[in-house]
XYZ file of C-alpha atoms in Angstrom:
717
model
C -4.098 -11.620 22.946
C -4.565 -8.719 20.339
C -6.219 -9.367 17.132
C -5.500 -6.865 14.438
C -4.449 -4.284 16.896
C -7.978 -3.395 17.701
C -9.479 -6.171 19.721
C -7.991 -7.019 23.059
C -9.585 -10.263 24.364
C -7.637 -10.308 27.703
C -8.672 -6.792 28.519
C -12.288 -7.419 27.707
C -13.136 -8.544 31.107
C -15.946 -10.927 32.167
C -19.212 -10.991 29.985
C -21.877 -8.389 31.094
C -25.389 -9.567 32.025
C -27.918 -9.227 29.219
C -31.314 -8.004 29.385
C -32.935 -5.130 31.334
C -33.042 -4.208 35.027
C -30.250 -3.549 37.502
C -28.234 -6.552 36.344
C -27.530 -4.713 33.040
C -26.144 -1.637 34.622
C -22.833 -0.577 33.336
C -20.130 -0.418 36.020
C -18.467 3.005 36.401
C -15.031 1.727 35.300
C -16.541 0.386 32.151
C -18.330 3.739 31.540
C -14.938 5.435 31.981
C -13.377 2.989 29.467
C -16.212 3.777 26.976
C -15.846 7.485 27.264
C -11.972 7.040 26.875
C -12.596 5.043 23.738
C -14.986 7.617 22.274
C -12.597 10.517 22.968
C -9.616 8.387 21.358
C -11.734 7.774 18.275
C -12.617 11.379 17.910
C -9.043 12.491 18.216
C -8.041 9.974 15.621
C -10.909 11.102 13.275
C -9.543 14.691 13.674
C -6.123 13.471 12.646
C -7.392 11.526 9.717
C -8.428 14.949 8.086
C -4.640 15.654 7.597
C -3.428 12.137 6.475
C -6.343 10.191 4.947
C -8.857 12.610 3.260
C -6.417 15.328 1.710
C -6.897 14.109 -1.830
C -10.604 13.521 -1.462
C -11.587 16.821 0.271
C -9.625 18.974 -2.022
C -11.259 17.613 -5.154
C -13.605 20.618 -5.665
C -10.544 22.435 -6.788
C -10.500 20.721 -10.012
C -13.595 18.622 -10.760
C -15.442 21.299 -12.671
C -12.399 22.690 -14.413
C -11.628 19.204 -15.713
C -14.889 18.867 -17.408
C -15.101 19.417 -21.194
C -18.526 21.157 -21.025
C -20.167 22.780 -24.080
C -22.778 25.340 -23.582
C -24.085 23.790 -20.375
C -27.786 24.466 -19.283
C -29.336 24.602 -15.940
C -30.559 20.871 -16.523
C -27.049 19.818 -17.289
C -25.662 21.158 -14.054
C -28.517 19.547 -12.097
C -27.893 16.213 -13.680
C -23.945 16.640 -13.027
C -24.521 17.307 -9.356
C -27.011 14.505 -9.084
C -24.286 12.186 -10.622
C -21.761 13.483 -8.058
C -24.051 13.163 -5.191
C -24.892 9.457 -5.807
C -21.197 8.670 -6.667
C -20.137 10.031 -3.261
C -22.870 8.257 -1.529
C -22.705 4.895 -3.179
C -18.807 4.596 -3.441
C -17.983 6.642 -0.354
C -20.578 5.597 2.129
C -21.873 2.312 0.997
C -18.825 0.802 -0.549
C -15.873 2.018 1.392
C -17.319 3.037 4.877
C -19.996 0.345 4.974
C -18.199 -2.668 3.471
C -14.393 -2.369 2.402
C -13.160 -1.256 5.794
C -14.245 -4.465 7.290
C -12.020 -6.415 4.723
C -8.749 -5.543 6.682
C -5.694 -7.720 7.124
C -4.806 -7.391 10.595
C -5.756 -3.720 10.649
C -3.961 -3.052 7.151
C -6.008 -2.091 4.239
C -5.462 -1.746 0.334
C -5.615 -4.157 -2.507
C -2.486 -6.077 -1.518
C -3.914 -6.390 2.015
C -6.921 -8.092 0.551
C -4.799 -10.223 -1.702
C -2.819 -11.515 1.369
C -6.086 -12.118 3.137
C -7.205 -14.287 0.221
C -3.944 -16.198 0.060
C -4.235 -17.106 3.653
C -7.923 -18.467 3.509
C -7.462 -20.357 0.352
C -4.356 -21.873 -1.358
C -4.339 -19.284 -4.193
C -1.007 -17.437 -3.513
C 2.104 -17.838 -5.764
C 4.390 -15.786 -3.489
C 7.476 -17.889 -2.429
C 7.015 -16.762 1.139
C 3.249 -17.730 1.461
C 2.618 -19.356 4.705
C -0.199 -19.074 7.423
C 1.084 -17.139 10.357
C 0.586 -18.965 13.673
C -1.703 -16.192 15.028
C -3.918 -16.557 11.806
C -3.685 -20.387 12.332
C -5.352 -19.933 15.724
C -8.188 -17.810 14.151
C -8.685 -20.444 11.387
C -8.952 -23.165 13.982
C -11.740 -21.234 15.722
C -13.827 -21.085 12.586
C -16.340 -23.686 11.750
C -15.570 -26.520 9.521
C -17.637 -25.137 6.854
C -15.928 -21.781 6.872
C -12.558 -23.610 6.687
C -13.515 -25.731 3.796
C -12.652 -23.941 0.414
C -15.514 -22.563 -1.571
C -16.226 -23.436 -5.210
C -14.663 -20.188 -6.315
C -11.640 -20.960 -3.965
C -11.230 -24.349 -5.433
C -11.257 -22.812 -9.101
C -8.390 -20.449 -8.123
C -6.484 -23.274 -6.474
C -6.636 -25.262 -9.568
C -5.834 -22.643 -12.130
C -2.490 -21.153 -12.160
C -3.685 -18.659 -14.710
C -6.479 -17.376 -12.502
C -4.128 -17.013 -9.523
C -1.564 -15.087 -11.808
C -4.478 -12.715 -12.927
C -5.367 -12.115 -9.306
C -1.729 -11.400 -8.563
C -1.530 -9.022 -11.398
C -4.697 -7.146 -10.195
C -3.063 -6.692 -6.845
C 0.202 -5.411 -8.368
C -1.774 -3.258 -10.745
C -3.614 -1.688 -7.825
C -0.395 -0.815 -6.135
C 0.904 0.750 -9.426
C -2.059 2.811 -9.958
C -1.653 4.130 -6.352
C 1.866 5.188 -7.299
C 0.329 6.884 -10.280
C -1.963 8.682 -7.925
C 1.143 9.858 -6.159
C 2.257 11.571 -9.251
C -0.863 13.070 -10.362
C -2.489 14.379 -7.016
C 0.414 16.715 -6.286
C 0.265 17.924 -9.828
C -3.388 18.721 -10.312
C -3.992 19.906 -6.747
C -1.116 22.288 -6.384
C -1.692 23.563 -9.994
C -5.535 24.070 -9.386
C -4.748 25.927 -6.145
C -2.172 28.346 -7.523
C -4.432 28.959 -10.536
C -6.379 31.160 -8.228
C -3.941 33.949 -8.873
C -5.223 34.418 -12.327
C -8.639 35.704 -11.169
C -7.492 38.845 -9.416
C -4.436 39.152 -11.725
C -5.347 38.496 -15.287
C -1.957 39.590 -16.383
C -0.400 36.173 -14.704
C -0.006 33.999 -17.539
C -0.642 30.114 -17.521
C 3.252 29.396 -17.891
C 3.733 31.486 -14.727
C 1.173 29.567 -12.868
C 2.974 26.221 -13.951
C 6.325 27.459 -13.015
C 5.247 28.563 -9.462
C 3.463 25.074 -9.050
C 6.571 23.359 -10.190
C 8.679 25.348 -7.760
C 6.409 24.531 -4.720
C 6.522 20.759 -5.631
C 10.183 20.756 -6.071
C 10.510 22.277 -2.608
C 8.187 19.722 -1.136
C 10.112 16.898 -2.634
C 13.446 18.160 -1.335
C 12.147 18.390 2.167
C 11.006 14.675 2.284
C 14.356 13.435 3.635
C 13.717 15.478 6.778
C 10.391 13.657 7.545
C 7.051 15.054 8.336
C 7.078 14.704 12.095
C 7.957 18.375 12.881
C 5.241 19.796 10.714
C 2.584 17.019 10.780
C 0.863 18.549 13.686
C -0.177 21.262 11.289
C -1.637 19.013 8.641
C -4.972 18.289 10.454
C -5.654 21.901 11.478
C -5.155 23.114 7.747
C -7.325 20.334 6.344
C -9.936 21.069 9.124
C -9.914 24.729 8.058
C -10.552 23.702 4.476
C -13.094 21.097 5.273
C -15.249 23.367 7.363
C -14.989 26.558 5.411
C -15.758 25.320 1.913
C -19.272 23.984 2.968
C -19.921 27.368 4.647
C -19.224 29.163 1.230
C -21.275 26.499 -0.480
C -24.292 27.250 1.845
C -23.953 30.943 1.042
C -24.046 30.034 -2.628
C -27.113 27.918 -2.334
C -29.203 30.577 -0.734
C -27.714 33.412 -2.960
C -27.947 31.700 -6.291
C -30.101 28.595 -6.265
C -31.914 27.537 -3.116
C -33.638 24.597 -4.860
C -30.294 22.688 -5.743
C -31.085 19.776 -3.505
C -34.007 18.738 -5.827
C -31.068 17.283 -8.019
C -30.641 14.587 -5.404
C -33.544 12.747 -7.250
C -31.963 10.185 -9.642
C -34.341 11.117 -12.354
C -32.109 14.008 -13.019
C -29.432 11.572 -13.974
C -31.737 9.694 -16.459
C -32.717 13.073 -18.108
C -29.204 14.089 -18.400
C -28.060 11.029 -20.308
C -31.145 11.080 -22.416
C -30.592 14.666 -23.303
C -26.787 14.566 -23.839
C -26.384 10.928 -24.902
C -22.770 10.312 -25.906
C -21.497 13.591 -24.738
C -23.100 12.963 -21.288
C -21.388 9.438 -21.064
C -17.947 11.150 -21.784
C -18.567 13.626 -19.035
C -18.312 10.832 -16.681
C -14.583 11.160 -17.064
C -14.762 14.461 -15.255
C -17.447 13.639 -12.707
C -15.370 10.679 -11.399
C -12.825 13.043 -9.947
C -15.343 14.016 -7.133
C -14.486 10.765 -5.498
C -10.681 10.940 -5.964
C -8.789 9.883 -2.670
C -11.604 7.685 -1.547
C -9.264 4.590 -1.729
C -7.007 6.261 0.918
C -9.769 5.436 3.406
C -8.974 1.744 2.948
C -5.309 2.062 1.964
C -4.514 4.035 5.145
C -6.504 1.834 7.400
C -3.310 0.587 9.178
C -2.557 4.078 10.627
C -5.946 4.661 12.128
C -8.916 2.785 13.412
C -11.889 1.759 11.352
C -14.165 3.587 13.659
C -12.098 6.917 13.405
C -12.222 6.875 9.538
C -15.992 6.142 9.533
C -16.656 9.020 12.058
C -14.383 11.408 10.080
C -15.986 10.735 6.633
C -19.633 10.587 7.783
C -19.494 13.645 10.105
C -17.315 16.054 8.157
C -16.076 14.861 4.734
C -19.277 13.638 3.259
C -21.365 16.583 4.263
C -18.472 19.074 3.366
C -18.263 17.625 -0.212
C -22.065 17.461 -0.686
C -22.474 21.032 0.407
C -19.429 22.475 -1.466
C -20.377 20.815 -4.752
C -24.031 22.004 -4.336
C -22.738 25.533 -3.696
C -20.552 25.390 -6.856
C -23.373 24.064 -8.840
C -25.751 26.649 -7.655
C -23.303 29.343 -8.727
C -22.690 27.824 -12.049
C -26.395 27.514 -12.813
C -26.517 31.358 -12.792
C -23.118 31.578 -14.301
C -23.084 28.823 -16.896
C -19.835 29.651 -18.608
C -17.651 29.833 -15.551
C -16.981 26.153 -15.206
C -13.363 26.432 -16.348
C -12.692 28.156 -13.012
C -15.459 26.601 -11.121
C -14.001 26.795 -7.522
C -12.579 30.233 -7.347
C -15.336 31.894 -9.174
C -17.965 30.952 -6.656
C -15.842 32.172 -3.637
C -17.129 35.677 -2.392
C -14.679 38.476 -2.916
C -14.381 39.472 0.769
C -12.947 35.894 1.640
C -11.197 35.331 -1.719
C -7.508 35.673 -0.456
C -7.937 33.778 2.807
C -9.525 30.999 0.900
C -6.571 31.248 -1.582
C -4.091 30.686 1.177
C -6.246 27.779 2.669
C -6.530 26.153 -0.667
C -2.877 26.301 -1.307
C -1.909 24.950 1.883
C -4.480 22.149 1.653
C -3.247 21.203 -1.759
C 0.290 20.861 -0.375
C -0.935 18.692 2.557
C -2.946 16.483 0.132
C 0.231 16.098 -1.915
C 2.247 15.033 1.045
C -0.443 12.421 1.985
C -0.036 10.854 -1.514
C 3.785 10.996 -1.473
C 3.951 9.447 1.921
C 1.406 6.620 0.796
C 3.672 5.996 -2.380
C 6.639 5.478 -0.061
C 4.578 3.082 2.061
C 3.604 1.029 -1.026
C 7.207 0.879 -2.342
C 8.403 -0.281 1.042
C 5.682 -2.990 1.161
C 6.596 -4.179 -2.428
C 10.345 -4.285 -1.510
C 9.535 -6.264 1.699
C 7.550 -8.828 -0.199
C 10.388 -9.084 -2.913
C 8.217 -7.742 -5.691
C 10.334 -4.722 -6.379
C 13.920 -4.160 -6.806
C 15.669 -3.186 -3.428
C 15.854 0.530 -2.905
C 16.814 2.511 0.128
C 14.185 2.971 2.658
C 14.753 5.384 5.599
C 12.587 5.600 8.698
C 12.319 9.335 9.363
C 10.606 9.033 12.725
C 11.470 6.937 15.693
C 7.807 7.454 17.014
C 5.975 6.639 13.866
C 6.769 3.343 12.273
C 4.793 3.874 8.959
C 6.732 7.125 8.281
C 9.374 6.177 5.688
C 11.246 7.793 2.846
C 12.973 6.465 -0.330
C 15.528 8.812 -1.926
C 15.495 6.996 -5.395
C 11.700 7.036 -5.507
C 11.398 10.451 -4.180
C 13.555 12.040 -6.967
C 11.765 9.927 -9.520
C 8.401 11.096 -8.287
C 9.673 14.774 -8.359
C 10.763 14.470 -12.019
C 7.558 12.866 -12.971
C 5.303 15.389 -11.187
C 7.069 18.516 -12.516
C 7.153 16.853 -15.984
C 3.344 16.412 -15.645
C 2.846 20.125 -14.784
C 5.131 21.400 -17.507
C 4.072 18.842 -20.042
C 0.582 18.829 -19.737
C -0.080 22.215 -18.371
C -3.855 22.340 -18.637
C -6.089 20.975 -15.927
C -8.192 19.140 -18.313
C -5.379 16.917 -19.497
C -4.257 16.178 -16.139
C -7.745 15.480 -14.983
C -8.124 13.030 -17.877
C -5.043 11.141 -16.665
C -6.200 11.297 -13.068
C -9.729 9.893 -13.828
C -8.032 6.787 -15.276
C -6.008 6.087 -12.018
C -9.124 6.967 -9.754
C -11.584 4.500 -11.241
C -9.180 1.607 -12.079
C -8.152 1.378 -8.422
C -11.827 1.304 -7.300
C -12.786 -1.267 -9.844
C -10.011 -3.480 -8.851
C -10.995 -2.984 -5.273
C -14.624 -3.883 -5.957
C -13.559 -7.188 -7.757
C -11.195 -8.323 -4.896
C -13.848 -7.287 -2.296
C -16.419 -9.528 -4.177
C -13.889 -12.506 -3.970
C -13.338 -11.707 -0.264
C -17.158 -11.892 0.347
C -17.479 -15.145 -1.519
C -14.280 -17.020 -0.440
C -13.776 -15.664 3.253
C -16.982 -14.119 4.494
C -19.264 -16.803 2.884
C -21.756 -14.083 2.120
C -25.025 -15.372 0.624
C -25.126 -15.239 -3.236
C -28.011 -12.678 -3.473
C -26.221 -10.254 -1.091
C -22.851 -10.624 -3.201
C -25.170 -9.944 -6.206
C -26.707 -6.853 -4.619
C -23.147 -5.408 -3.984
C -21.333 -6.628 -7.096
C -23.646 -6.052 -9.964
C -24.563 -2.210 -9.182
C -20.886 -1.344 -8.501
C -19.426 -3.165 -11.436
C -21.944 -1.486 -13.736
C -21.422 1.877 -12.272
C -17.650 1.581 -12.122
C -17.434 -0.177 -15.478
C -19.339 2.842 -17.029
C -16.818 5.117 -15.506
C -14.098 2.971 -16.907
C -15.501 2.994 -20.473
C -15.813 6.862 -20.257
C -12.250 7.455 -18.944
C -10.766 5.048 -21.627
C -11.979 7.681 -24.195
C -9.557 10.057 -22.521
C -6.382 7.992 -23.083
C -5.215 10.043 -26.259
C -5.894 13.185 -24.282
C -3.607 12.560 -21.205
C -5.124 9.286 -19.810
C -2.185 7.440 -21.458
C 0.253 8.764 -18.766
C -0.830 6.660 -15.760
C -1.145 3.547 -17.904
C 2.364 4.010 -19.156
C 3.752 4.529 -15.615
C 1.637 1.645 -14.167
C 2.629 -0.822 -16.977
C 6.269 0.188 -16.527
C 6.105 -0.449 -12.816
C 4.092 -3.623 -13.224
C 6.688 -4.845 -15.893
C 9.587 -4.141 -13.414
C 7.597 -5.993 -10.648
C 6.921 -8.941 -12.829
C 10.464 -9.306 -14.322
C 11.798 -9.081 -10.814
C 9.345 -11.742 -9.591
C 10.128 -14.010 -12.448
C 13.906 -13.707 -11.838
C 13.423 -14.259 -8.200
C 11.330 -17.477 -8.736
C 13.933 -18.853 -11.294
C 16.647 -18.524 -8.650
C 14.316 -20.152 -5.975
C 13.622 -23.066 -8.350
C 17.275 -23.526 -9.036
C 18.197 -23.320 -5.240
C 15.390 -25.988 -4.379
C 16.589 -28.277 -7.052
C 20.357 -28.043 -6.163
C 19.944 -27.495 -2.427
C 22.594 -28.882 -0.030
C 20.884 -31.371 2.313
C 22.152 -32.072 5.966
C 23.620 -35.374 4.866
C 25.637 -33.650 1.927
C 26.765 -30.923 4.485
C 28.026 -33.788 6.794
C 29.931 -35.199 3.857
C 31.358 -31.918 2.969
C 32.622 -31.250 6.589
C 34.073 -34.804 6.758
C 36.449 -34.096 3.881
C 39.953 -34.060 5.211
C 40.908 -30.817 3.376
C 37.979 -28.750 5.253
C 38.903 -27.158 8.457
C 36.612 -25.527 11.117
C 38.167 -22.029 11.738
C 37.336 -19.806 14.799
C 34.644 -17.310 14.489
C 30.817 -16.813 13.843
C 29.477 -16.781 10.271
C 26.020 -15.616 9.296
C 25.383 -17.325 5.956
C 22.353 -15.784 4.096
C 19.967 -17.804 2.199
C 16.609 -17.569 0.364
C 15.390 -21.154 1.037
C 13.670 -22.610 3.966
C 13.945 -26.348 3.502
C 17.647 -27.159 3.020
C 20.679 -25.189 2.446
C 21.730 -22.947 -0.515
C 23.760 -24.437 -3.345
C 26.229 -21.684 -2.772
C 27.177 -23.320 0.489
C 28.818 -26.291 -1.203
C 30.518 -23.717 -3.714
C 31.788 -21.954 -0.823
C 33.219 -24.970 1.129
C 34.859 -26.431 -1.848
C 36.548 -23.354 -2.773
C 37.441 -22.079 0.799
C 38.080 -25.655 2.327
C 36.784 -24.249 5.730
C 33.739 -23.404 7.672
C 33.500 -21.392 10.873
C 33.076 -23.009 14.163
C 29.718 -21.562 14.476
C 27.761 -21.121 11.376
C 24.242 -19.726 11.344
C 22.104 -20.012 8.206
C 19.829 -17.012 8.106
C 16.617 -16.752 6.050
C 14.638 -13.463 5.950
C 11.041 -14.557 5.508
C 8.407 -12.243 4.556
C 4.935 -13.338 5.571
C 1.707 -12.335 4.094
C 0.503 -10.595 7.320
C 0.935 -6.948 8.039
C 2.957 -7.370 11.342
C 4.831 -10.081 13.032
C 4.716 -10.340 16.826
C 8.176 -9.592 18.356
C 8.178 -12.976 20.227
C 8.092 -14.836 16.838
C 10.333 -12.377 15.043
C 13.543 -14.575 15.420
C 13.211 -18.423 15.229
C 16.393 -20.663 15.769
C 17.099 -24.360 15.663
C 19.978 -26.692 15.582
C 20.813 -28.524 12.266
C 22.759 -31.549 13.459
C 26.388 -30.981 12.826
C 28.363 -29.356 15.725
C 28.077 -25.600 15.724
C 25.597 -25.371 12.792
C 22.357 -23.656 13.355
C 19.419 -22.206 11.392
C 17.828 -18.833 11.910
C 14.708 -17.414 10.460
C 13.922 -13.794 10.748
C 10.232 -13.140 9.977
C 8.669 -9.901 8.847
C 5.268 -8.727 7.762
C 4.770 -6.266 4.901
C 4.119 -3.328 7.182
C 7.033 -4.177 9.608
C 10.135 -2.118 10.307
C 13.256 -4.207 9.414
C 15.056 -3.014 12.558
C 15.121 -5.338 15.413
C 13.663 -4.909 19.000
C 15.035 -2.000 21.031
C 17.745 -1.206 18.465
C 19.440 -4.466 19.278
C 21.771 -5.709 16.454
C 21.333 -9.020 14.622
C 24.340 -10.652 16.135
C 23.317 -9.906 19.733
C 19.647 -10.902 19.257
C 20.366 -14.215 17.338
C 22.964 -15.141 19.896
C 20.626 -14.607 22.761
C 17.943 -16.557 21.093
C 20.464 -19.345 20.307
C 21.528 -19.457 23.995
C 17.927 -19.692 25.253
C 17.284 -22.522 22.620
C 20.336 -24.534 23.657
C 19.369 -24.195 27.344
C 15.811 -25.201 26.886
C 16.071 -27.799 24.169
C 14.887 -31.279 25.153
C 16.050 -33.328 22.109
C 19.698 -32.338 22.143
C 21.938 -34.075 19.488
C 25.085 -32.302 20.240
C 27.926 -34.404 21.564
C 29.116 -31.684 23.953
C 27.384 -30.372 27.189
C 24.914 -27.493 27.297
C 27.430 -25.312 29.129
C 30.099 -26.114 26.650
C 27.917 -25.407 23.662
C 27.089 -22.048 25.054
C 30.614 -21.086 25.905
C 31.667 -22.289 22.206
C 28.893 -19.950 21.050
C 30.243 -16.728 22.926
C 34.010 -17.673 22.046
C 33.009 -17.752 18.487
C 31.326 -14.417 18.594
C 34.435 -12.781 20.368
C 36.717 -14.351 17.785
C 34.981 -12.430 15.046
C 31.712 -12.173 13.079
C 31.425 -12.319 9.347
C 28.168 -12.148 7.171
C 28.348 -14.159 3.956
C 25.744 -13.491 1.214
C 25.669 -15.598 -1.923
C 25.154 -13.691 -5.061
C 23.788 -15.970 -7.841
C 23.923 -14.599 -11.218
C 22.344 -15.927 -14.440
C 24.432 -16.996 -17.385
C 21.946 -16.900 -20.240
C 23.269 -19.211 -23.064
C 22.648 -19.212 -26.668
C 20.234 -22.165 -26.252
C 17.856 -20.257 -23.916
C 14.455 -19.299 -25.122
C 13.754 -15.850 -26.371
C 11.469 -14.979 -23.408
C 14.058 -16.071 -21.007
C 16.750 -14.090 -22.616
C 14.692 -10.873 -22.592
C 13.353 -11.466 -19.030
C 16.562 -12.605 -17.405
C 18.817 -9.856 -19.044
C 16.355 -7.315 -17.825
C 16.427 -8.937 -14.347
C 20.274 -8.974 -14.228
C 20.272 -5.306 -15.080
C 17.743 -4.647 -12.193
C 19.683 -6.798 -9.956
C 22.955 -5.033 -10.876
C 21.496 -1.533 -10.020
C 19.490 -2.382 -6.903
C 20.859 -2.150 -3.394
C 22.124 -5.159 -1.286
C 19.770 -6.778 1.198
C 22.373 -6.834 3.998
C 22.636 -2.988 4.723
C 18.861 -3.138 5.601
C 19.809 -5.114 8.661
C 22.649 -2.839 9.636
C 25.641 -5.048 8.732
C 28.950 -3.427 9.272
C 30.767 -3.062 5.846
C 34.031 -4.743 6.907
C 32.189 -7.909 8.107
C 30.402 -8.379 4.785
C 31.540 -11.054 2.280
C 29.739 -11.822 -1.072
C 30.287 -15.190 -2.798
C 29.483 -15.144 -6.579
C 28.111 -18.185 -8.485
C 26.863 -18.425 -12.096
C 23.698 -20.316 -12.921
C 23.328 -21.382 -16.551
C 19.737 -20.994 -17.806
């Protein structure tokens, strides 16, 4: 049994003897396995350079240029470097590498993964599909009684619908901020890289740099539909070249300009910086926070790599590279105090300027690609969980399940990215916007991680305090500083995030209203028997897949359908797509079937996790897989209620399939009357607009167009 994709209990073998002496000698086969695991983790760590750390490791391109410095001194630069060093150390090493990577949900990371983890360990979810997955049930049963008993904080969330909604809003806001990151990272990284042309060629104007950056990004977005499989092998070498060349230049600058730079590691330089600069120093936090941009990707991209690989990559290459690169930049600026507006390219020695320009441009493009791909993944997860209107999601690689592309989202991102470059232009304005996204995601992660420590891990209160208090104070200080930048560009990510959050909330509200109506007006099995017993209702040859959103009972559209059509197919299968709050569902539990009582009437549940591909096993179509599962169910069933024999029921199933298959989907629409409340009028009209422009759920399962039927029904609010 595999837990989270990383621990294989069946392959673990017998327990090894403990203690010293010959009994503790590692067998040769185990040594080979250990060496193989080490090599695998090292290779994965190398691959993370091109996928996970693109945004973080390219931050030296724009951190100093984004700062609004005024006549900086040596002491100012030492204080700024000390702030950046401790920000990288505390947030990067302690928070993410040391703690957050352990809060995974079956190997998946990110704010929504933590939310789903909390929902399964306490009754605090308000998702309609919330259910404990059977594999998770087994894990919970293995825990002690104390661990299963809800904590006081868990009980508070269970009792308070307001607290549960706030928690859900935080998870949604975290996802929306990550999408905002997908807009700003391509803009600021490519613009900062191309800005290197202005050093050797002063005649190159700012509008020319902006136009070139916009052209590069347009080309990048237009190539998204082809996927990244064919060029992804270049990502890691490019980022490795960047990761290992910038610290070499940093070391050169340290020895050449200011060998004593590492004295700034002492925190007293931070205290002196704030005492000397006061309000201006506090406002500069909005620029220094950019040194940790992309750190959230360590956690969000956990599902694509192992925890060990990410830890190895960060501690052995990314963290030392950033510490040395920022030290070299600061050493140069101490001797050239007014060059901060071009803080990266000015500290690059002339003989290697053009090679570094090429590497920087390629690294910026790779970093942009990483955030674009992450945005597609977030949108896909939101659609799967029914928190976002359905958009087209295409899997661009047969080998990589997580490589997806959404045409609608792609072109919206392209327009927004180009708009940011042409509208803001200057790196300071984009940096102001970027800082808001960076620190808000991190503060949300800190809060949710604290809840995980209290509710799930049952961490002693003093240890929770040792984590939560310093990080809330530090990140809260950053938040207060970046909020002052809202009029200067910081409004953009807030506007984008709030629009996305509004869309998600309206969609969720409308879906909940429909679910409530369906549950109140559902067709019971007794009512179905009465409808089928009506003399005018005939059973017609064929197989019908009738799609429903509810689990307990049948959709009210069924009664509407039978009354108007006066018929039902000889084999009717009610299908429910069930999205569970787990990352992936085992293939053996993907399709669940059962008989409902009336002859030829069955129920089928197709289960997915938020990181699952909607395609079925081996490319098998839905009809074939469900028919095969039904045949197995009929043959193995011990409590048969059907009046016909097993062989006859299987034969009826095959005859119905050969007679023709039809897929029926109910389309319930709201009729908002004049007596409806103002809130409902606004929300449901907006929902109907979103519902009208979004894609149908059926094409996602590959239904042939000629087999699809939609039955409309109005629901008066």
